[in-house]
Amino acid sequence: MFLLTKGKQWTNWSETVHSQPSKIVYPKSIDEVCQIVKRASDNQEKIRVVGAGHSFTPIAATTGYLMSLDYLAGVLSIDEHNQTAEVLAGTRLYDLTTQLAAKGFAQENLGDINVQSLAGAILTGTHGTGVKFGNIATQVVALTLVKATGELLTITPDHQEVPLQAAAISLGLLGVVVKVTIRIVPAPMYCYISNKYRFDDLLNDLPDLIEENRHFECFLFPYSDMVQVKTMNLSEEKPRSLRKHRLSALVMENYAFKFLSETARMIPKTSRSISRLSARAIGSSIVYAKSHDLFATQRRVKFREMEYSIPLEYLIEALAAMKAKIEQMKYNVHFPIEVRIVKGDDIWLSTAYGRNSAFIAIHMYKGMAFKQFFYDMDQVLTAYQARPHWGKMHEMKLSQLHSAFPKLHQFLDIRKHVDPEGVFLNSYFTSLFELNIEDKLTVSHSSTLK
Ligand SMILES: Cc1cc2nc3c(=O)[nH]c(=O)nc-3n(C[C@H](O)[C@H](O)[C@H](O)COP(=O)(O)OP(=O)(O)OC[C@H]3O[C@@H](n4cnc5c(N)ncnc54)[C@H](O)[C@@H]3O)c2cc1C
């Protein structure tokens, strides 16, 4: 029988969202998910599912049932011929990549951490980088969810009632996703290179860097002309030990950075020098390893994050505008700005819907003032047709979301059709989408940008 806890507070990874679910349930089978959903529906309770709680917004928060699929995890089967894998939705990405690697396979692209649940990553449009690769939801071939009635619904690309393009990034609003079939690829061998670049050179070379590298990302350090460029490309070299690379990342990006971040928190005026110091410390490195060993990094320093996607062609102009604004306003910020690239797709709520996109992420260390900085960057980026990452902070209103996501209307119609009583809603979504369904449930969060 499923595990159940009561009276426990739930908090997300970044410790910016807190809620008091009436129950936290851990089903151990798909049947149990169906029973719990049916019971909650019959009792007019609300349900949200939580993956790894790595979203910065209150999208998983509820004062109804909070369902964790931590016990509904694992790879069910791998079809080597068709290169697909059927996976239980609660599987953490680190487990998935390890299990795939054991059979010689991999996901074609991943983000920069691997602790998320597969469903959580898919449903929010989590992405990695590389102009030839879509976000993780584009890897979905089919998914099975438990509807508000407790019945199962399997959605394949030819499904009429609920198109896969609506379900793939559906924020947990259509039901509990229990199983996903994803496309996989033979595990590639990569050469990873990290290098220092001058900002002006980067702007000149950006189109080539994006086009010529399979995976390209860069980190711009505020108040510095130095940029870190990371690339990953196919290689025929043999994998080498990652010990030194991992140790250096652990020390530089976590322990040393935590110390510097604490200094910046206690004496905010040091942020600018700390950013310059971090930029000077960028080292050059080359590493050869399998893809899943390279995509993921450890993130032990807690922060808030806002990430917007813009059409790729505006990237250079947008970066220059952000840099100018930062230098004019002198915000106390020492975290680098992260830039990644994602191929356009046809998923309705995808931040890359219909366009190759550049993703620009800004961060602020936990405990430091962020509102003015985030608000101003929002203002800069919204001038470039920005779309917010669904799992990260933003303050876009419904009208802005409708212009940013042209298929949002159709998605909301499907949501209403599939879950008319709003079993899978919480107060964050009723407010964000201005839904006229009574929801007395409240969650506390602090995402207001100004
Ligand atoms: C340190 C850090 C690094 C990150 N790096 C990246 C990155 O590189 N790229 C990127 O794009 N994003 C990144 N993110 C954002 C993160 O990938 C997303 O917020 C993702 O949704 C988190 O997955 P999760 O399993 O924690 O999901 P949660 O945050 O727990 O849930 C996300 C949403 O999915 C719903 N949900 C989860 N599971 C189910 C299910 N089985 N059925 C129905 N609904 C479900 C939840 O209700 C919620 O609405 C990062 C976040 C952090 C904190």
Coordinates of C-alpha atoms and ligand atoms in Angstrom, one line a residue:
M1 CA 0.0 0.0 0.0
F2 CA 1.2 3.5 -0.7
L3 CA 3.0 5.5 2.0
L4 CA 1.4 8.5 3.4
T5 CA 2.6 11.4 5.7
K6 CA 0.5 14.1 7.2
G7 CA 1.2 17.5 8.7
K8 CA 4.5 18.0 7.0
Q9 CA 5.6 21.2 5.4
W10 CA 6.9 21.0 1.9
T11 CA 9.7 23.3 0.6
N12 CA 11.2 23.5 -2.8
W13 CA 15.0 23.2 -3.5
S14 CA 15.6 26.9 -3.6
E15 CA 13.6 27.4 -0.3
T16 CA 11.5 30.1 -1.9
V17 CA 8.2 28.2 -1.9
H18 CA 6.6 26.6 1.2
S19 CA 3.3 24.8 1.5
Q20 CA 1.4 22.7 3.9
P21 CA -0.1 19.7 2.0
S22 CA -3.0 18.0 3.7
K23 CA -1.3 14.7 2.8
I24 CA 1.9 13.7 1.1
V25 CA 1.4 10.4 -0.7
Y26 CA 3.9 8.0 -2.3
P27 CA 2.1 5.5 -4.5
K28 CA 4.1 2.4 -5.4
S29 CA 2.2 1.4 -8.5
I30 CA 0.2 3.0 -11.4
D31 CA -2.9 1.3 -9.9
E32 CA -2.3 3.1 -6.6
V33 CA -2.0 6.5 -8.5
C34 CA -5.4 5.8 -10.1
Q35 CA -7.0 5.0 -6.7
I36 CA -5.5 8.1 -5.0
V37 CA -6.6 10.4 -7.8
K38 CA -10.1 8.9 -7.9
R39 CA -10.4 9.2 -4.1
A40 CA -9.2 12.8 -4.1
S41 CA -11.5 13.7 -6.9
D42 CA -14.5 12.1 -5.1
N43 CA -13.6 14.1 -2.0
Q44 CA -13.1 17.3 -3.9
E45 CA -9.5 17.5 -2.9
K46 CA -6.8 19.0 -5.0
I47 CA -3.7 17.1 -6.1
R48 CA -0.3 18.3 -7.3
V49 CA 2.6 16.0 -8.1
V50 CA 6.1 16.9 -7.0
G51 CA 9.2 15.6 -8.8
A52 CA 12.5 16.8 -7.2
G53 CA 11.1 20.1 -6.2
H54 CA 13.6 21.9 -8.4
S55 CA 11.3 24.5 -9.8
F56 CA 11.7 28.0 -8.5
T57 CA 8.0 28.8 -8.9
P58 CA 5.1 27.4 -6.7
I59 CA 4.0 25.1 -9.6
A60 CA 4.1 22.0 -7.4
A61 CA 2.8 23.6 -4.2
T62 CA -0.5 22.6 -2.7
T63 CA -2.5 22.5 0.5
G64 CA -4.3 19.4 -0.9
Y65 CA -2.6 16.1 -1.7
L66 CA 1.0 16.3 -2.7
M67 CA 2.0 13.2 -4.6
S68 CA 5.6 12.0 -5.0
L69 CA 6.4 9.4 -7.6
D70 CA 9.7 8.6 -6.0
Y71 CA 8.6 4.9 -5.7
L72 CA 7.3 4.9 -9.3
A73 CA 10.7 4.9 -10.9
G74 CA 12.9 2.9 -13.2
V75 CA 13.3 2.0 -16.9
L76 CA 10.6 -0.5 -17.9
S77 CA 12.1 -1.5 -21.3
I78 CA 14.5 -0.4 -24.0
D79 CA 13.6 -1.0 -27.6
E80 CA 17.1 -1.0 -29.1
H81 CA 15.8 -1.4 -32.7
N82 CA 13.5 1.7 -32.6
Q83 CA 15.8 3.5 -30.1
T84 CA 13.1 4.2 -27.5
A85 CA 12.9 3.6 -23.8
E86 CA 9.7 3.2 -21.7
V87 CA 10.4 4.9 -18.3
L88 CA 8.3 5.4 -15.1
A89 CA 7.7 9.0 -14.6
G90 CA 9.3 9.4 -11.2
T91 CA 12.7 8.2 -12.4
R92 CA 15.4 10.7 -11.6
L93 CA 17.5 11.7 -14.5
Y94 CA 20.7 10.4 -12.9
D95 CA 19.1 7.0 -12.6
L96 CA 17.8 7.1 -16.1
T97 CA 21.1 8.1 -17.7
T98 CA 22.9 5.4 -15.7
Q99 CA 20.4 2.7 -16.7
L100 CA 20.5 3.8 -20.3
A101 CA 24.3 4.0 -20.3
A102 CA 24.5 0.4 -19.1
K103 CA 22.8 -0.6 -22.4
G104 CA 25.0 1.8 -24.5
F105 CA 22.3 4.5 -24.8
A106 CA 21.8 8.1 -23.8
Q107 CA 19.3 11.0 -24.0
E108 CA 20.4 13.2 -26.9
N109 CA 20.6 16.3 -24.7
L110 CA 20.2 17.2 -21.0
G111 CA 20.2 20.3 -18.8
D112 CA 23.0 21.2 -16.4
I113 CA 21.8 19.1 -13.5
N114 CA 20.4 15.5 -13.4
V115 CA 18.5 15.3 -10.1
Q116 CA 15.1 16.2 -11.6
S117 CA 12.4 13.6 -12.1
L118 CA 11.9 12.7 -15.8
A119 CA 8.3 13.9 -15.7
G120 CA 9.2 17.2 -13.9
A121 CA 11.9 17.9 -16.4
I122 CA 9.6 17.2 -19.4
L123 CA 6.5 18.9 -18.2
T124 CA 8.2 22.3 -17.6
G125 CA 10.2 22.3 -20.8
T126 CA 13.6 21.7 -19.2
H127 CA 16.3 22.1 -21.8
G128 CA 20.0 21.8 -22.3
T129 CA 21.9 23.5 -25.1
G130 CA 22.7 23.0 -28.8
V131 CA 21.1 24.5 -31.8
K132 CA 20.4 21.0 -33.3
F133 CA 18.6 19.8 -30.2
G134 CA 15.2 20.5 -28.8
N135 CA 14.3 20.6 -25.1
I136 CA 13.8 17.3 -23.2
A137 CA 10.1 17.3 -24.0
T138 CA 10.9 16.9 -27.7
Q139 CA 12.3 13.4 -26.8
V140 CA 8.8 12.2 -25.8
V141 CA 7.3 9.7 -28.1
A142 CA 4.3 8.8 -25.9
L143 CA 3.1 9.5 -22.4
T144 CA 0.6 7.9 -20.1
L145 CA -1.3 10.0 -17.5
V146 CA -3.9 9.4 -14.9
K147 CA -6.9 11.7 -15.5
A148 CA -8.9 13.4 -12.7
T149 CA -11.4 10.5 -13.0
G150 CA -8.7 8.0 -12.0
E151 CA -8.6 6.6 -15.6
L152 CA -5.5 6.1 -17.6
L153 CA -4.9 8.0 -20.9
T154 CA -2.0 7.1 -23.2
I155 CA -1.1 9.9 -25.6
T156 CA 0.7 9.1 -28.8
P157 CA 1.5 11.6 -31.6
D158 CA -1.8 10.7 -33.4
H159 CA -4.0 11.2 -30.4
Q160 CA -7.0 13.4 -31.3
E161 CA -8.5 14.4 -28.0
V162 CA -5.3 15.5 -26.4
P163 CA -2.5 16.1 -28.9
L164 CA 1.0 15.1 -27.7
Q165 CA 2.1 18.7 -28.5
A166 CA -0.3 19.8 -25.7
A167 CA 0.5 17.1 -23.2
A168 CA 4.3 17.1 -23.5
I169 CA 4.7 20.4 -21.7
S170 CA 1.5 20.5 -19.6
L171 CA 2.8 21.6 -16.2
G172 CA 1.0 18.8 -14.4
L173 CA -2.3 20.4 -15.3
L174 CA -3.8 17.5 -17.3
G175 CA -3.2 14.7 -14.8
V176 CA -0.5 12.6 -13.1
V177 CA 2.0 11.5 -15.7
V178 CA 3.0 7.9 -14.8
K179 CA 4.9 6.6 -17.7
V180 CA 6.8 8.1 -20.6
T181 CA 8.4 6.7 -23.8
I182 CA 11.4 8.7 -24.9
R183 CA 13.7 8.6 -27.9
I184 CA 17.2 7.6 -27.1
V185 CA 20.5 7.6 -29.0
P186 CA 23.6 5.4 -28.9
A187 CA 25.7 7.0 -26.1
P188 CA 28.0 9.5 -27.7
M189 CA 31.6 10.2 -26.7
Y190 CA 32.3 13.8 -26.2
C191 CA 35.2 16.2 -26.0
Y192 CA 34.3 19.0 -23.5
I193 CA 36.3 22.2 -23.7
S194 CA 36.0 25.2 -21.3
N195 CA 37.8 28.5 -22.4
K196 CA 38.0 32.1 -21.6
Y197 CA 36.7 34.6 -24.2
R198 CA 36.6 38.4 -24.4
F199 CA 33.0 39.8 -24.4
D200 CA 33.5 41.7 -27.7
D201 CA 35.1 38.7 -29.4
L202 CA 32.2 36.5 -28.2
L203 CA 29.7 38.8 -29.8
N204 CA 31.6 38.7 -33.1
D205 CA 32.0 34.9 -33.0
L206 CA 28.7 33.9 -31.5
P207 CA 26.9 32.8 -34.8
D208 CA 29.9 30.5 -35.6
L209 CA 30.2 29.2 -32.1
I210 CA 26.5 28.3 -32.0
E211 CA 26.5 26.7 -35.5
E212 CA 29.8 24.9 -35.3
N213 CA 29.5 23.3 -31.9
R214 CA 27.1 20.5 -31.1
H215 CA 26.6 21.9 -27.6
F216 CA 27.5 25.5 -26.8
E217 CA 27.0 27.6 -23.8
C218 CA 28.6 30.6 -22.2
F219 CA 28.6 32.4 -18.9
L220 CA 29.0 36.2 -18.8
F221 CA 30.4 37.6 -15.6
P222 CA 28.9 41.0 -14.6
Y223 CA 31.4 43.9 -14.5
S224 CA 34.0 41.9 -16.4
D225 CA 34.9 41.6 -20.0
M226 CA 35.6 37.9 -19.6
V227 CA 33.2 35.2 -20.6
Q228 CA 33.5 31.4 -20.0
V229 CA 32.6 29.4 -23.2
K230 CA 31.9 25.7 -22.8
T231 CA 31.5 23.4 -25.8
M232 CA 30.9 19.7 -26.3
N233 CA 31.5 17.9 -29.5
L234 CA 31.7 14.3 -30.7
S235 CA 35.1 12.7 -30.2
E236 CA 36.7 9.4 -31.0
E237 CA 39.1 9.6 -28.0
K238 CA 38.8 7.1 -25.2
P239 CA 37.1 8.4 -22.0
R240 CA 39.6 9.6 -19.4
S241 CA 39.2 9.9 -15.7
L242 CA 36.9 12.6 -14.6
R243 CA 38.2 12.8 -11.1
K244 CA 40.2 16.0 -11.6
H245 CA 37.5 17.7 -13.6
R246 CA 34.8 16.8 -11.0
L247 CA 37.0 17.8 -8.1
S248 CA 37.8 21.2 -9.7
A249 CA 34.1 21.8 -10.4
L250 CA 33.2 20.9 -6.9
V251 CA 35.7 23.2 -5.4
M252 CA 35.5 26.2 -7.8
E253 CA 31.7 26.1 -8.6
N254 CA 30.6 25.0 -5.1
Y255 CA 32.9 25.4 -2.1
A256 CA 34.9 28.4 -3.2
F257 CA 31.8 29.9 -4.9
K258 CA 29.8 29.4 -1.7
F259 CA 32.4 31.2 0.3
L260 CA 32.4 34.1 -2.2
S261 CA 28.6 34.2 -2.2
E262 CA 28.4 34.4 1.5
T263 CA 30.9 37.3 1.4
A264 CA 28.7 39.0 -1.2
R265 CA 25.6 38.4 1.0
M266 CA 27.2 39.9 4.1
I267 CA 28.8 42.8 2.2
P268 CA 26.8 43.2 -1.0
K269 CA 29.1 45.9 -2.3
T270 CA 31.8 43.3 -2.8
S271 CA 29.6 41.6 -5.5
R272 CA 31.2 43.4 -8.4
S273 CA 34.8 42.6 -7.3
I274 CA 33.7 39.0 -6.7
S275 CA 32.3 38.7 -10.1
R276 CA 35.5 40.1 -11.6
L277 CA 37.5 37.7 -9.5
S278 CA 35.4 34.7 -10.5
A279 CA 35.9 35.7 -14.2
R280 CA 39.7 35.9 -13.7
A281 CA 39.6 32.4 -12.2
I282 CA 38.1 30.8 -15.4
G283 CA 40.4 28.1 -16.4
S284 CA 40.9 26.2 -19.6
S285 CA 40.2 22.5 -19.6
I286 CA 39.6 19.6 -21.9
V287 CA 37.8 16.5 -20.9
Y288 CA 36.9 13.3 -22.8
A289 CA 33.9 11.4 -21.5
K290 CA 30.5 9.9 -22.3
S291 CA 27.7 12.5 -22.6
H292 CA 25.8 11.7 -19.4
D293 CA 29.1 12.2 -17.4
L294 CA 29.5 15.6 -18.8
F295 CA 26.1 17.2 -19.0
A296 CA 25.4 17.2 -15.3
T297 CA 27.1 19.4 -12.7
Q298 CA 26.6 19.7 -9.0
R299 CA 24.8 22.7 -7.7
R300 CA 25.3 23.1 -3.9
V301 CA 25.0 26.9 -3.8
K302 CA 21.4 27.9 -3.5
F303 CA 20.0 30.7 -5.6
R304 CA 17.0 32.2 -7.3
E305 CA 16.7 32.1 -11.1
M306 CA 14.8 33.7 -13.9
E307 CA 15.3 32.4 -17.4
Y308 CA 13.7 33.7 -20.6
S309 CA 14.0 32.5 -24.2
I310 CA 14.2 34.9 -27.1
P311 CA 14.4 34.3 -30.8
L312 CA 18.0 33.4 -31.6
E313 CA 18.5 36.3 -33.9
Y314 CA 18.1 38.8 -31.1
L315 CA 20.7 37.2 -28.8
I316 CA 23.7 39.6 -29.5
E317 CA 21.5 42.7 -29.2
A318 CA 19.9 41.4 -26.0
L319 CA 23.2 40.5 -24.3
A320 CA 24.6 44.0 -25.1
A321 CA 21.5 45.6 -23.7
M322 CA 21.7 43.5 -20.5
K323 CA 25.4 44.3 -20.0
A324 CA 24.8 48.0 -20.5
K325 CA 21.9 48.0 -18.0
I326 CA 23.9 46.1 -15.4
E327 CA 26.8 48.5 -15.7
Q328 CA 24.5 51.5 -15.5
M329 CA 22.5 50.2 -12.5
K330 CA 25.4 48.6 -10.6
Y331 CA 23.3 45.8 -9.1
N332 CA 24.9 43.8 -6.4
V333 CA 25.2 40.6 -8.4
H334 CA 28.1 38.2 -8.8
F335 CA 26.4 35.1 -10.4
P336 CA 27.2 34.8 -14.1
I337 CA 24.5 35.1 -16.8
E338 CA 24.1 31.8 -18.5
V339 CA 23.4 31.6 -22.3
R340 CA 22.2 28.4 -24.0
I341 CA 20.7 27.6 -27.4
V342 CA 17.7 25.3 -28.2
K343 CA 16.2 24.2 -31.5
G344 CA 12.7 25.3 -32.3
D345 CA 9.8 22.7 -31.9
D346 CA 6.0 22.3 -32.2
I347 CA 5.1 21.8 -28.5
W348 CA 2.4 24.3 -27.6
L349 CA 3.8 25.6 -24.3
S350 CA 7.4 25.2 -25.3
T351 CA 9.6 28.2 -24.8
A352 CA 11.1 27.2 -28.2
Y353 CA 7.8 26.8 -29.9
G354 CA 8.2 27.7 -33.6
R355 CA 11.7 29.3 -33.3
N356 CA 15.3 28.5 -32.7
S357 CA 15.9 30.1 -29.3
A358 CA 18.5 31.6 -27.1
F359 CA 17.9 31.1 -23.4
I360 CA 19.3 33.7 -21.0
A361 CA 19.3 32.9 -17.3
I362 CA 20.1 35.3 -14.4
H363 CA 20.6 34.2 -10.8
M364 CA 20.8 35.7 -7.4
Y365 CA 22.4 34.1 -4.3
K366 CA 20.0 33.0 -1.7
G367 CA 19.4 35.8 0.9
M368 CA 20.4 38.6 -1.4
A369 CA 18.2 41.4 -2.8
F370 CA 17.0 40.3 -6.3
K371 CA 13.8 42.2 -7.1
Q372 CA 15.2 45.3 -8.9
F373 CA 17.7 43.2 -10.9
F374 CA 15.2 40.6 -12.0
Y375 CA 12.6 43.2 -12.8
D376 CA 15.0 45.3 -14.9
M377 CA 16.3 42.3 -16.8
D378 CA 12.7 41.2 -17.4
Q379 CA 12.0 44.7 -18.9
V380 CA 15.1 44.4 -21.1
L381 CA 14.2 40.9 -22.4
T382 CA 10.5 41.4 -22.9
A383 CA 11.5 43.8 -25.7
Y384 CA 12.8 40.8 -27.5
Q385 CA 9.7 38.6 -27.6
A386 CA 10.7 36.8 -24.4
R387 CA 9.1 33.7 -23.1
P388 CA 9.6 32.6 -19.5
H389 CA 10.8 29.2 -18.4
W390 CA 7.8 27.6 -16.6
G391 CA 10.0 26.3 -13.8
K392 CA 11.8 29.6 -13.1
M393 CA 10.8 33.0 -11.7
H394 CA 8.9 35.5 -13.8
E395 CA 6.1 37.9 -13.4
M396 CA 4.4 37.8 -16.8
K397 CA 0.7 38.4 -16.7
L398 CA -1.8 36.3 -18.6
S399 CA -2.0 38.8 -21.5
Q400 CA 1.7 38.6 -22.0
L401 CA 1.7 34.8 -21.7
H402 CA -0.9 34.7 -24.5
S403 CA 1.2 36.8 -26.8
A404 CA 4.3 34.8 -25.9
F405 CA 2.7 31.4 -26.3
P406 CA 0.3 31.5 -29.3
K407 CA -1.3 28.2 -28.5
L408 CA -2.0 28.9 -24.8
H409 CA -5.7 29.4 -25.5
Q410 CA -5.9 25.9 -27.0
F411 CA -4.0 24.4 -24.2
L412 CA -6.3 26.0 -21.6
D413 CA -9.3 24.7 -23.5
I414 CA -7.9 21.2 -23.4
R415 CA -7.1 21.6 -19.6
K416 CA -10.7 22.5 -19.0
H417 CA -12.0 19.6 -21.0
V418 CA -9.7 17.0 -19.3
D419 CA -10.0 18.4 -15.8
P420 CA -13.2 20.4 -15.6
E421 CA -13.3 20.4 -11.8
G422 CA -9.7 21.6 -11.5
V423 CA -8.5 18.7 -9.4
F424 CA -4.9 19.4 -10.6
L425 CA -5.0 23.1 -10.0
N426 CA -3.4 25.1 -7.2
S427 CA -3.7 28.8 -6.3
Y428 CA -0.6 29.6 -8.3
F429 CA -2.2 28.4 -11.6
T430 CA -5.7 29.8 -10.9
S431 CA -4.0 33.2 -10.5
L432 CA -1.5 32.9 -13.3
F433 CA -4.1 31.7 -15.9
E434 CA -7.0 33.7 -14.3
L435 CA -9.1 30.6 -14.0
N436 CA -12.5 31.0 -12.6
I437 CA -12.5 27.9 -10.4
E438 CA -12.8 28.3 -6.7
D439 CA -9.6 27.4 -5.1
K440 CA -9.2 28.4 -1.5
L441 CA -5.8 26.7 -1.3
T442 CA -2.9 29.0 -0.6
V443 CA 0.8 28.7 -0.8
S444 CA 3.4 31.1 0.4
H445 CA 6.1 32.2 -2.0
S446 CA 8.2 35.2 -2.8
S447 CA 8.6 35.5 -6.5
T448 CA 7.3 39.0 -7.0
L449 CA 10.0 40.8 -9.0
K450 CA 9.1 44.3 -7.8
Ligands
LIG1 C1 20.0 23.9 -9.6 C2 18.9 23.9 -10.7 C3 19.4 23.7 -12.0 C4 18.5 23.7 -13.1 N1 19.0 23.5 -14.3 C5 18.1 23.5 -15.4 C6 18.6 23.4 -16.7 O1 19.8 23.1 -17.0 N2 17.7 23.5 -17.7 C7 16.4 23.8 -17.5 O2 15.6 24.0 -18.4 N3 15.9 23.9 -16.2 C8 16.7 23.8 -15.2 N4 16.2 23.9 -13.9 C9 14.8 23.9 -13.7 C10 14.2 22.5 -13.5 O3 14.7 21.6 -14.5 C11 12.7 22.5 -13.7 O4 12.1 23.4 -12.8 C12 12.1 21.0 -13.5 O5 10.8 21.1 -13.6 C13 12.5 20.4 -12.2 O6 12.1 19.1 -12.2 P1 11.5 18.4 -10.9 O7 11.5 17.0 -11.0 O8 12.2 19.0 -9.7 O9 10.0 18.9 -11.0 P2 9.1 19.8 -9.9 O10 9.8 21.1 -9.8 O11 9.0 18.9 -8.7 O12 7.8 19.8 -10.7 C14 7.7 20.6 -11.9 C15 6.3 20.6 -12.4 O13 6.0 19.3 -12.9 C16 4.8 18.7 -12.2 N5 5.1 17.3 -12.1 C17 6.2 16.7 -11.7 N6 6.1 15.4 -11.9 C18 4.8 15.2 -12.4 C19 4.1 14.0 -12.8 N7 4.6 12.8 -12.7 N8 2.8 14.2 -13.3 C20 2.3 15.4 -13.3 N9 2.9 16.5 -13.0 C21 4.2 16.4 -12.5 C22 4.8 19.4 -10.9 O14 3.5 19.5 -10.3 C23 5.2 20.8 -11.3 O15 4.2 21.5 -11.9 C24 17.1 23.8 -12.8 C25 16.6 24.0 -11.5 C26 17.6 24.0 -10.5 C27 17.1 24.3 -9.1

